[in-house]
PDB file of C-alpha atoms in Angstrom:
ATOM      1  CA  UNK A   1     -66.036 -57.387 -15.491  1.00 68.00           C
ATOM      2  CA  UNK A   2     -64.486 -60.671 -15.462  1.00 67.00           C
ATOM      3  CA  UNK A   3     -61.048 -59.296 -14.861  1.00 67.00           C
ATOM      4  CA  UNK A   4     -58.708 -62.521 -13.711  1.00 66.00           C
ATOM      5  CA  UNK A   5     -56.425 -60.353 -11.869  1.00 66.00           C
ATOM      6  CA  UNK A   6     -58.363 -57.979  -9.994  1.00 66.00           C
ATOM      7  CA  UNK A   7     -57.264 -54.989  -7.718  1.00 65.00           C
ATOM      8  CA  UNK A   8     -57.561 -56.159  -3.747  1.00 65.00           C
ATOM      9  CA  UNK A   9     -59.934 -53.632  -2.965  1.00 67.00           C
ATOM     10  CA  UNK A  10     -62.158 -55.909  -5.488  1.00 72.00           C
ATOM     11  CA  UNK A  11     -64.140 -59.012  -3.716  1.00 74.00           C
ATOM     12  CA  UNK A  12     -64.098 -60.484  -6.768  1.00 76.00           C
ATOM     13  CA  UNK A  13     -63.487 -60.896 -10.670  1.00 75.00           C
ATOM     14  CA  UNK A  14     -66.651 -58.970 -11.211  1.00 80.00           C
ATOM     15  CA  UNK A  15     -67.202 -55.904  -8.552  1.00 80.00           C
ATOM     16  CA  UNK A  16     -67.415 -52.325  -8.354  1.00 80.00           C
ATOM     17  CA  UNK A  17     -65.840 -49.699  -6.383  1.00 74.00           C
ATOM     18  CA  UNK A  18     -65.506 -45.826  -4.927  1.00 79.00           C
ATOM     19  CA  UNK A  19     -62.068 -45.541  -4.856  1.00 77.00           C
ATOM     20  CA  UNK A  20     -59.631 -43.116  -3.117  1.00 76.00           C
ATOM     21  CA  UNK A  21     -56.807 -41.538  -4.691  1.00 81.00           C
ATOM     22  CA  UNK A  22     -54.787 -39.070  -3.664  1.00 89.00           C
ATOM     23  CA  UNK A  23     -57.184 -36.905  -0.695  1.00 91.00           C
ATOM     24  CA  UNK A  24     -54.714 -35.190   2.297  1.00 95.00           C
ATOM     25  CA  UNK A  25     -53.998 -32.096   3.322  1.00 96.00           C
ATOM     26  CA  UNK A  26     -50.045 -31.240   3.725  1.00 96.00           C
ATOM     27  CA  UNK A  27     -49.144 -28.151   6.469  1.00 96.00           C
ATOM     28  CA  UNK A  28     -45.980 -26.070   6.071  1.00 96.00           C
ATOM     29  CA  UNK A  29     -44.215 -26.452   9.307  1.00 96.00           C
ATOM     30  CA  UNK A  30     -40.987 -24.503   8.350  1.00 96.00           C
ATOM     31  CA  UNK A  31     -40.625 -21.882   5.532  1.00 94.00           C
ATOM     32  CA  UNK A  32     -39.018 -22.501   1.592  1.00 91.00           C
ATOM     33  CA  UNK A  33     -40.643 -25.800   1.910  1.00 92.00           C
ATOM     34  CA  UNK A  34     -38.074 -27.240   4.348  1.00 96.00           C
ATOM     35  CA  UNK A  35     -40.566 -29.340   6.675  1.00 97.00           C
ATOM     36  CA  UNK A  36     -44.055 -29.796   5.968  1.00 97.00           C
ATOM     37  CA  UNK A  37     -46.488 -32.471   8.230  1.00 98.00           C
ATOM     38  CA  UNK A  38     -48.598 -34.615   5.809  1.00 98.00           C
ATOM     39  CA  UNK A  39     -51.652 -36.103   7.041  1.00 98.00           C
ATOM     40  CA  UNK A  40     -54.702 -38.572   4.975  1.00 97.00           C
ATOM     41  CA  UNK A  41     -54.554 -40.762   1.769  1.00 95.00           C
ATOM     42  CA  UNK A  42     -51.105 -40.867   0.311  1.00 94.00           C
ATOM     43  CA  UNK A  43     -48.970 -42.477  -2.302  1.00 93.00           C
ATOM     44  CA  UNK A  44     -46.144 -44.166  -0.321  1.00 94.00           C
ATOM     45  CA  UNK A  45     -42.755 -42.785  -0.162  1.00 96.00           C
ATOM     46  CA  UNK A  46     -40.985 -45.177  -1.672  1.00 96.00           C
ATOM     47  CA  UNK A  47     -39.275 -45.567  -5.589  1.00 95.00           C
ATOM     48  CA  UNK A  48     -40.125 -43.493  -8.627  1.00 94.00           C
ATOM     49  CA  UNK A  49     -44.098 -43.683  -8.030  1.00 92.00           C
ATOM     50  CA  UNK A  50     -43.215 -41.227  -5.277  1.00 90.00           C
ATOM     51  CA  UNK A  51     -42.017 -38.758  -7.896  1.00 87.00           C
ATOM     52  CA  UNK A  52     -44.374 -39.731 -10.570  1.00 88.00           C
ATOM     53  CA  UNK A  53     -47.176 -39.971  -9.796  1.00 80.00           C
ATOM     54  CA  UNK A  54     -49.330 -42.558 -11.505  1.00 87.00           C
ATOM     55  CA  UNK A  55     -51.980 -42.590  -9.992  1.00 81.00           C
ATOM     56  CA  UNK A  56     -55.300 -43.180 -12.023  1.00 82.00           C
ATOM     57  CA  UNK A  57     -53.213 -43.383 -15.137  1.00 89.00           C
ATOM     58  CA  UNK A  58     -52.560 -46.780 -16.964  1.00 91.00           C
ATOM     59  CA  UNK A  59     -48.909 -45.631 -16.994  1.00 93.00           C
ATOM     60  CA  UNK A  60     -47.893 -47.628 -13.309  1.00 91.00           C
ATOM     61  CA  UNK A  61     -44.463 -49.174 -11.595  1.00 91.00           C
ATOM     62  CA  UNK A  62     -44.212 -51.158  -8.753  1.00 89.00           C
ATOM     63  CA  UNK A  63     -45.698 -50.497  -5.690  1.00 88.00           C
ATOM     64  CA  UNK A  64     -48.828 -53.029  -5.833  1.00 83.00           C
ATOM     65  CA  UNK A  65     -47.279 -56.005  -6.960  1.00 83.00           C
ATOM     66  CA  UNK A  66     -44.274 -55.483  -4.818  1.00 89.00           C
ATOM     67  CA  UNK A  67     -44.906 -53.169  -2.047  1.00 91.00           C
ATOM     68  CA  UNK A  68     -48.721 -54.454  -1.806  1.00 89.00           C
ATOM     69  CA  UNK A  69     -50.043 -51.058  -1.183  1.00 90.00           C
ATOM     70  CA  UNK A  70     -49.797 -47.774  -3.502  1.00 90.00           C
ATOM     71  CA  UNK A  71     -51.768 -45.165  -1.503  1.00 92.00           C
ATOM     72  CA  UNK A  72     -52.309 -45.592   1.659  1.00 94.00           C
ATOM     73  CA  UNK A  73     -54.344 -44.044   5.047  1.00 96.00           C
ATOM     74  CA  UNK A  74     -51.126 -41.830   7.411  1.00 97.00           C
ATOM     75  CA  UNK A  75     -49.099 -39.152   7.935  1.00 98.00           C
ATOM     76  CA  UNK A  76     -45.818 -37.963   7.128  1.00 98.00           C
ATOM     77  CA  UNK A  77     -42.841 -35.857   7.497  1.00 98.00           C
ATOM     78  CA  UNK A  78     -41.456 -34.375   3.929  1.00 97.00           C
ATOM     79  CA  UNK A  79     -39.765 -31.628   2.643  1.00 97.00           C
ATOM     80  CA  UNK A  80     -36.907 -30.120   0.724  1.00 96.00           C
ATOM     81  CA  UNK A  81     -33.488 -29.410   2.248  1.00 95.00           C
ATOM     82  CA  UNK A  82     -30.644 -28.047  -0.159  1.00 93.00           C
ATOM     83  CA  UNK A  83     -29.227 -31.137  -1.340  1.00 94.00           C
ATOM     84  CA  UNK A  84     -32.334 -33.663  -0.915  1.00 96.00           C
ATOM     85  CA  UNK A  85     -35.724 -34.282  -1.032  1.00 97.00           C
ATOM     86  CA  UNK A  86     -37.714 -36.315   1.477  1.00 98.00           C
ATOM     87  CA  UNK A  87     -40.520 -38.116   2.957  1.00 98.00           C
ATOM     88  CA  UNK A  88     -41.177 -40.473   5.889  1.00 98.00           C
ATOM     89  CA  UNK A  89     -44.123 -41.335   6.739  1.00 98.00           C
ATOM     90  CA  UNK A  90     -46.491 -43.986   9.204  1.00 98.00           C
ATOM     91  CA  UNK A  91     -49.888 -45.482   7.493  1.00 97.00           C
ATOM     92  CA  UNK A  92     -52.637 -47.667   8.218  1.00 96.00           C
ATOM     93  CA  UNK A  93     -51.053 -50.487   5.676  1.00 93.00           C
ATOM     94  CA  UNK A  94     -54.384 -51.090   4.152  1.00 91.00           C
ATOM     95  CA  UNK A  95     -54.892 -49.208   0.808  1.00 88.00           C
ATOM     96  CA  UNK A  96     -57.312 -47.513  -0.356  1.00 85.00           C
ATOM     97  CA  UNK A  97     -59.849 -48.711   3.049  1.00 85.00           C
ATOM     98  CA  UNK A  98     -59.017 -48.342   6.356  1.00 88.00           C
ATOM     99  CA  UNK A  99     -58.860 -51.828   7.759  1.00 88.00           C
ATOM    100  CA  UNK A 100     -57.659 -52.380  11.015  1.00 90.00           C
ATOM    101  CA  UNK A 101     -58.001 -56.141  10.875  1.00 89.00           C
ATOM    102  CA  UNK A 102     -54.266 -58.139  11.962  1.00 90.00           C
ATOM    103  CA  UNK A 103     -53.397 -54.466  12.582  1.00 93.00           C
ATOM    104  CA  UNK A 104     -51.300 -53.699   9.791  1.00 95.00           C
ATOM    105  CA  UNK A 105     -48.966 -51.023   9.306  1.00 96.00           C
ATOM    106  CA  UNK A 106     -46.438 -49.532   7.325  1.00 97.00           C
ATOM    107  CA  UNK A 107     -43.257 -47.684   7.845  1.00 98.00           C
ATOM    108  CA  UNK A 108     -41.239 -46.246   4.801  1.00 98.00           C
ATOM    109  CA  UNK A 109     -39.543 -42.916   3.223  1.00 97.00           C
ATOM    110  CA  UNK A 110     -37.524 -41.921   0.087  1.00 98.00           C
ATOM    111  CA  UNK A 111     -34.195 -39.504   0.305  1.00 98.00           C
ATOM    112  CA  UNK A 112     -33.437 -37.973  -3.327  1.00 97.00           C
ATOM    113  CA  UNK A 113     -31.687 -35.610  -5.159  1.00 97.00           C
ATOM    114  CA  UNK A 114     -33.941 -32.150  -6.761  1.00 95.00           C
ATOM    115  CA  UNK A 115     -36.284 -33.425  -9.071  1.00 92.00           C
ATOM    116  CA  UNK A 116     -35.232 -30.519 -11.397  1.00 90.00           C
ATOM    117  CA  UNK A 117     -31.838 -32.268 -12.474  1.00 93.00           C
ATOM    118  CA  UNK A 118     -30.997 -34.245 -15.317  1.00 94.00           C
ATOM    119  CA  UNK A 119     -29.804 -37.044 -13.255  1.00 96.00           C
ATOM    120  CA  UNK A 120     -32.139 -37.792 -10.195  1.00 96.00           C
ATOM    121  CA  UNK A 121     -31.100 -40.596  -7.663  1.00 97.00           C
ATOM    122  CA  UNK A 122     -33.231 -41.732  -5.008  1.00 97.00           C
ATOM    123  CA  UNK A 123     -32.912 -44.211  -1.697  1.00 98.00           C
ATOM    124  CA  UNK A 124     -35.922 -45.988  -0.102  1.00 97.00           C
ATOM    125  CA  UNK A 125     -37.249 -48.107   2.530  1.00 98.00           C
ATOM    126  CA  UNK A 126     -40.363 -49.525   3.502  1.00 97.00           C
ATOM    127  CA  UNK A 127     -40.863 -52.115   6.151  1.00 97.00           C
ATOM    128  CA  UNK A 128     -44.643 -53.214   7.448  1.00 95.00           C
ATOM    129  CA  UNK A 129     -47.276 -55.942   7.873  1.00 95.00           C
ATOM    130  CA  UNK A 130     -49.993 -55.258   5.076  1.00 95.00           C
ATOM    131  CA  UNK A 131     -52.847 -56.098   5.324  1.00 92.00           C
ATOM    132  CA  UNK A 132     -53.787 -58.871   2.725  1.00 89.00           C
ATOM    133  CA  UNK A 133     -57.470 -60.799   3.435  1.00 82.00           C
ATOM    134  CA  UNK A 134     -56.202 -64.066   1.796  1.00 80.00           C
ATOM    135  CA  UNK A 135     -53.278 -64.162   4.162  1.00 84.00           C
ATOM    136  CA  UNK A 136     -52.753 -66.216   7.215  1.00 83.00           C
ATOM    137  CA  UNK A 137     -53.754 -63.606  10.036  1.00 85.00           C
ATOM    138  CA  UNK A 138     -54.926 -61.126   7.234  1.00 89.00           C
ATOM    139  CA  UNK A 139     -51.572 -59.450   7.030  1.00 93.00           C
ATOM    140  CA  UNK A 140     -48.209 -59.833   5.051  1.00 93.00           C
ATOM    141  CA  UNK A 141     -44.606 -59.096   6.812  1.00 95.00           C
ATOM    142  CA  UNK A 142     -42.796 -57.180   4.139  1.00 95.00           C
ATOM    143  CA  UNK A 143     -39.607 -55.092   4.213  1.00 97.00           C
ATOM    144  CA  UNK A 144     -37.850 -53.535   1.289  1.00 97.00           C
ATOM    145  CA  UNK A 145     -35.162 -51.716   0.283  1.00 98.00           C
ATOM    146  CA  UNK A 146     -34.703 -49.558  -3.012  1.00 97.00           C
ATOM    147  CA  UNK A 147     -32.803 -47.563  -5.392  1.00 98.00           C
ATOM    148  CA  UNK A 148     -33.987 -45.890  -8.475  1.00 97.00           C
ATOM    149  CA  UNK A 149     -32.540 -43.718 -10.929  1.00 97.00           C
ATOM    150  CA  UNK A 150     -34.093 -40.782 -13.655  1.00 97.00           C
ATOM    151  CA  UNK A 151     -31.984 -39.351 -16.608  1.00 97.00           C
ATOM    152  CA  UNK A 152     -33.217 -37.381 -18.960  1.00 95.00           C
ATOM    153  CA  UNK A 153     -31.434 -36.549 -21.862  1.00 94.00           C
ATOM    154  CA  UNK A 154     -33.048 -33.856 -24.083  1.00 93.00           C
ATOM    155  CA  UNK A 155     -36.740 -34.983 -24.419  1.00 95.00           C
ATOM    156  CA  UNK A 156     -35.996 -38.536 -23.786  1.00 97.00           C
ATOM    157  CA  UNK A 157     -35.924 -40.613 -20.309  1.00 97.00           C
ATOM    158  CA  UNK A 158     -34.278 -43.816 -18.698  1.00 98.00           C
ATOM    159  CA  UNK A 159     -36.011 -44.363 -15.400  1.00 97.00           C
ATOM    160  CA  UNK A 160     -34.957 -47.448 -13.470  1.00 97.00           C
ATOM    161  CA  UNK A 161     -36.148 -48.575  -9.891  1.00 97.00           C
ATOM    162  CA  UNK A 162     -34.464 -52.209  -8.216  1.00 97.00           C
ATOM    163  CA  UNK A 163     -35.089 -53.255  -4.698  1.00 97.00           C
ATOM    164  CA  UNK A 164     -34.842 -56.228  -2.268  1.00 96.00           C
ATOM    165  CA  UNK A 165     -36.518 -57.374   0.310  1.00 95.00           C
ATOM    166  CA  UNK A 166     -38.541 -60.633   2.191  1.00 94.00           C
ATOM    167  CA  UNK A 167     -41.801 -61.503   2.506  1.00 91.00           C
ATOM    168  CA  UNK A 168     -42.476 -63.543   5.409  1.00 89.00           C
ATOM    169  CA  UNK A 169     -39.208 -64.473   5.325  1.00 88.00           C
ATOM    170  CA  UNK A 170     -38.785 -65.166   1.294  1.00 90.00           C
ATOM    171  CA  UNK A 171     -36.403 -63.293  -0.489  1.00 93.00           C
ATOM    172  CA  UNK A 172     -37.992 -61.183  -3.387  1.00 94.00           C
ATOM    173  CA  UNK A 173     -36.377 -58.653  -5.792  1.00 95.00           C
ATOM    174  CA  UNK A 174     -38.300 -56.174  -8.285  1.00 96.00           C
ATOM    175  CA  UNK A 175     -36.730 -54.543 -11.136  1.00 96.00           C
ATOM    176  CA  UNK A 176     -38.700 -51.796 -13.870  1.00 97.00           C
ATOM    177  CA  UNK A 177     -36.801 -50.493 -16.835  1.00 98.00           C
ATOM    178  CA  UNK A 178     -38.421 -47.491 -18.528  1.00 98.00           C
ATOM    179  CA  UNK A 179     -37.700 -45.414 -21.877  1.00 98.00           C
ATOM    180  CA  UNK A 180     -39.870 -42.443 -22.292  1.00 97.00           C
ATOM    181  CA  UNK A 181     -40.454 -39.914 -24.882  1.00 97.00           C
ATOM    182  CA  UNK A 182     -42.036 -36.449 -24.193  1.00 95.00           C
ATOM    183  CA  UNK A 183     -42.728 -34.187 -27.277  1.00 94.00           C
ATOM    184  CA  UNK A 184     -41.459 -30.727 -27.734  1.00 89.00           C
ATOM    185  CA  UNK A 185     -44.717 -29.268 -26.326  1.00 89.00           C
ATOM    186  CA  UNK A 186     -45.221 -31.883 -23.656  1.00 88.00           C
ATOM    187  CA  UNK A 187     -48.618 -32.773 -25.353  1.00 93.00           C
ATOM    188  CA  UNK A 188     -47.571 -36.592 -26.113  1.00 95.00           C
ATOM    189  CA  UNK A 189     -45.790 -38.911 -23.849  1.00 96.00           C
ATOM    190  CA  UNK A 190     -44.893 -42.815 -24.860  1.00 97.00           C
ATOM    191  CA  UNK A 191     -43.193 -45.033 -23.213  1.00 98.00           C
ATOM    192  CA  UNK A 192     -41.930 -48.903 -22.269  1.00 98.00           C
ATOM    193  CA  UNK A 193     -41.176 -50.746 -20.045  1.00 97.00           C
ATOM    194  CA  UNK A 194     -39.928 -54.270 -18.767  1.00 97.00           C
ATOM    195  CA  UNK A 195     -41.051 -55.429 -15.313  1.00 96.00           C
ATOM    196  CA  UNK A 196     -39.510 -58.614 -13.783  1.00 95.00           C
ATOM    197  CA  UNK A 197     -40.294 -59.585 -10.402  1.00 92.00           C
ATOM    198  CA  UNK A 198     -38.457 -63.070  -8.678  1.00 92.00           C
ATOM    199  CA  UNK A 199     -40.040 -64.896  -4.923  1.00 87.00           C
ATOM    200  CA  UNK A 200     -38.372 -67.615  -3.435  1.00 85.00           C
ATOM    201  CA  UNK A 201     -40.594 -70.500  -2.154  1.00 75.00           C
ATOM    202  CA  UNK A 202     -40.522 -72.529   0.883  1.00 68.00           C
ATOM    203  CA  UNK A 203     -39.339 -75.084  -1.636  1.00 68.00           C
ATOM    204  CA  UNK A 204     -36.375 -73.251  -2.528  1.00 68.00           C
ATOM    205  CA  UNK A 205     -37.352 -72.743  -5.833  1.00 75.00           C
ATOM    206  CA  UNK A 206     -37.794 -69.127  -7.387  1.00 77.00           C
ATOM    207  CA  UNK A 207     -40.923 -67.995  -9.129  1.00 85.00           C
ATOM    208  CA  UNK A 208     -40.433 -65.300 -11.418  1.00 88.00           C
ATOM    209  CA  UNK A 209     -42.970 -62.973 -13.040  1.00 89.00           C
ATOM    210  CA  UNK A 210     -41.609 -60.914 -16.472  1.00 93.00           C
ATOM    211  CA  UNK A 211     -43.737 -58.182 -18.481  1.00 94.00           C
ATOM    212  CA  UNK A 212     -43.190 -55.534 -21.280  1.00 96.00           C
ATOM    213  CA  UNK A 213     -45.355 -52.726 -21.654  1.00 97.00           C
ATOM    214  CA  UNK A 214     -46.028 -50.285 -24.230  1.00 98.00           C
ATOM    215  CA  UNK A 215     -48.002 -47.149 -23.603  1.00 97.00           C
ATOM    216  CA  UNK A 216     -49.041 -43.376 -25.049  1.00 97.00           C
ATOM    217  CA  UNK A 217     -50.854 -40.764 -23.338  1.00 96.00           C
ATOM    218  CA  UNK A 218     -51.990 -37.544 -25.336  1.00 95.00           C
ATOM    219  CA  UNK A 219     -53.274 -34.430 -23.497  1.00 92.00           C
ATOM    220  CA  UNK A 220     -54.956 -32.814 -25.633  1.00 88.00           C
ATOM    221  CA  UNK A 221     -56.155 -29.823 -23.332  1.00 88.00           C
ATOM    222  CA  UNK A 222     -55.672 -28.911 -19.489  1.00 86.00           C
ATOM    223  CA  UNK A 223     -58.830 -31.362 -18.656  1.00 91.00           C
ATOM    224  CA  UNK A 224     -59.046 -34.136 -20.970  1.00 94.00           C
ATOM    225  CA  UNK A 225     -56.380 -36.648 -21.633  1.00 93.00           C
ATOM    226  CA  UNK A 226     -56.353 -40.091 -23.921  1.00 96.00           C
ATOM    227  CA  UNK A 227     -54.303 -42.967 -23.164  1.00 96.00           C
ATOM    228  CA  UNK A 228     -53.465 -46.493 -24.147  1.00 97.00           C
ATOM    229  CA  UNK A 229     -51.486 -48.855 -23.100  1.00 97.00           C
ATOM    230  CA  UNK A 230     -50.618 -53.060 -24.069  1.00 96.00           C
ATOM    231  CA  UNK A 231     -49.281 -55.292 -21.659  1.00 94.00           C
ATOM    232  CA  UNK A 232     -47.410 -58.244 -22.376  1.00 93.00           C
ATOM    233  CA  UNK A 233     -46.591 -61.554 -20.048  1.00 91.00           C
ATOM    234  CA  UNK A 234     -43.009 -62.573 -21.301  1.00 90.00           C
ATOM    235  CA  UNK A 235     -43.467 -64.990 -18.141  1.00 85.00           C
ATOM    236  CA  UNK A 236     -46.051 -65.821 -15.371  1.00 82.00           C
ATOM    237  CA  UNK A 237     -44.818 -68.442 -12.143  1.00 76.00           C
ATOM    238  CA  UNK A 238     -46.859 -71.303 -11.134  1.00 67.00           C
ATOM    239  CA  UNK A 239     -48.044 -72.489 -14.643  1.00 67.00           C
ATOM    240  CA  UNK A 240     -50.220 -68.868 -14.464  1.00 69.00           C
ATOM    241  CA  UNK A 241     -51.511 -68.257 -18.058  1.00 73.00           C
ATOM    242  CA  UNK A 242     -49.950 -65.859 -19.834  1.00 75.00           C
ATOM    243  CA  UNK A 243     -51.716 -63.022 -21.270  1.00 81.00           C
ATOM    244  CA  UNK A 244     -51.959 -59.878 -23.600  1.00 87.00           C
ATOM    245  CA  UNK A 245     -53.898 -57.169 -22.441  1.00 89.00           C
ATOM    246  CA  UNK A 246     -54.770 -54.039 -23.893  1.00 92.00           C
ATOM    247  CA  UNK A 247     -56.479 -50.845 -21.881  1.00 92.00           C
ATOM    248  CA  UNK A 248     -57.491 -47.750 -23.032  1.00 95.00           C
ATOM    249  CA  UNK A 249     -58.456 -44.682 -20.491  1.00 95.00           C
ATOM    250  CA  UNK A 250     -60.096 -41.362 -20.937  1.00 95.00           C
ATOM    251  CA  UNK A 251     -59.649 -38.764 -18.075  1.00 92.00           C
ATOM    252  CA  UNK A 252     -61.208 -35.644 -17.373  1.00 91.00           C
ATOM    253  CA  UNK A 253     -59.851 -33.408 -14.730  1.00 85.00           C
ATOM    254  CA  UNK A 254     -62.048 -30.692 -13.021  1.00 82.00           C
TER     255      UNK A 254
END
């Protein structure tokens, strides 16, 4: 309800929507995990949403503001070899509906080390026309290029995640900073964060987009979980308002 910056899959500032999360089915090809074939509504492979997993959380990094897309409509390749992890996968390039208008498509896949280290390092690439209604021909070129980094130490983390990349042709570069704190029985998580993300305009100037965030999830059984979260614009481009917004989300799993 009269939310000013409203998820694409929204018409408007006021709307309502059935929306897809995470729904595919993934076949192992080759045994230990090695090669598996992915196929329906996936997170992207690309940064530390890949290994995360935020989706349906308020806890969230960077693939819709800079990627454009989160989950998407595809298939992949993934698996686990004995020094890496990956996934590389083909989608529709439309989100969370299939929509084949300007024929989008994306292309993109993450190489890692285990997820069960201290240190975790991954490489990604994505590279695509998504689809975007308000955009000349109803798509957006867009190509990026990643790195991002998890270290825990003890029951703290430092996640990081930069990348680089155009869109149609203008240079833009993401960045997410994130301290975390788990609890020794992995009931309570907090965390925060500072987001900056930088275009360059056909002008030549550079519009630049800064946020901290603040957040806490309990789970206080194997079903329910609490979270809240406040938001913070440090800076907003094009004389955008800047605002403070806090959210607040109950889950149940079943």
């Amino acid at each position: 309800n009269n939310l000013e910056s409203h998820p694409p899959f929204f018409d408007d500032d006021n709307d309502w929507e059935f929306v897809f999360r995470i729904f595919n089915f993934n076949y192992k090809v080759l045994p230990q995990d090695r090669l598996n074939f992915r196929i329906g509504h996936f997170e992207i492979p690309f940064g530390l949403e890949h290994v995360i997993n935020t989706n349906g959380t308020l806890r969230d990094y960077l693939h819709g503001q800079n990627l454009g897309v989160k989950a998407d409509w595809g298939i992949s390749v993934n698996g686990s070899l004995p020094l890496i992890e990956y996934e590389i996968s083909a989608s529709r390039g439309s989100g969370n509906a299939w929509e084949s208008r300007g024929d989008p498509y994306v292309f993109a896949g993450r190489v890692g080390t285990h997820n069960n280290r201290n240190i975790v390092v991954g490489v990604s690439a994505m590279e695509g026309d998504v689809y975007s209604r308000s955009s000349p021909g109803e798509v957006v070129d867009r190509n990026r290029v990643g790195l991002d980094l998890r270290w825990y130490l003890g029951r703290y983390g430092v996640f990081a995640e930069h990348s680089i990349g155009e869109d149609e042709g203008s240079d833009v570069k993401s960045s997410l900073v994130e301290l975390n704190f788990t609890n020794s029985d992995a009931a309570w998580l907090s965390y925060v964060q500072y987001i900056t993300v930088s275009r360059d305009t056909a002008s030549g100037h550079q519009n630049r987009n800064t946020a901290l965030k603040a957040g806490i999830k309990w789970d206080w059984s194997r079903r329910w979980d609490v979270s809240a979260q406040v938001s913070h614009d440090i800076n907003k481009s094009g004389g955008a308002p800047e605002s403070n917004i806090f959210a607040a989300q109950i889950r149940y799993r079943f």
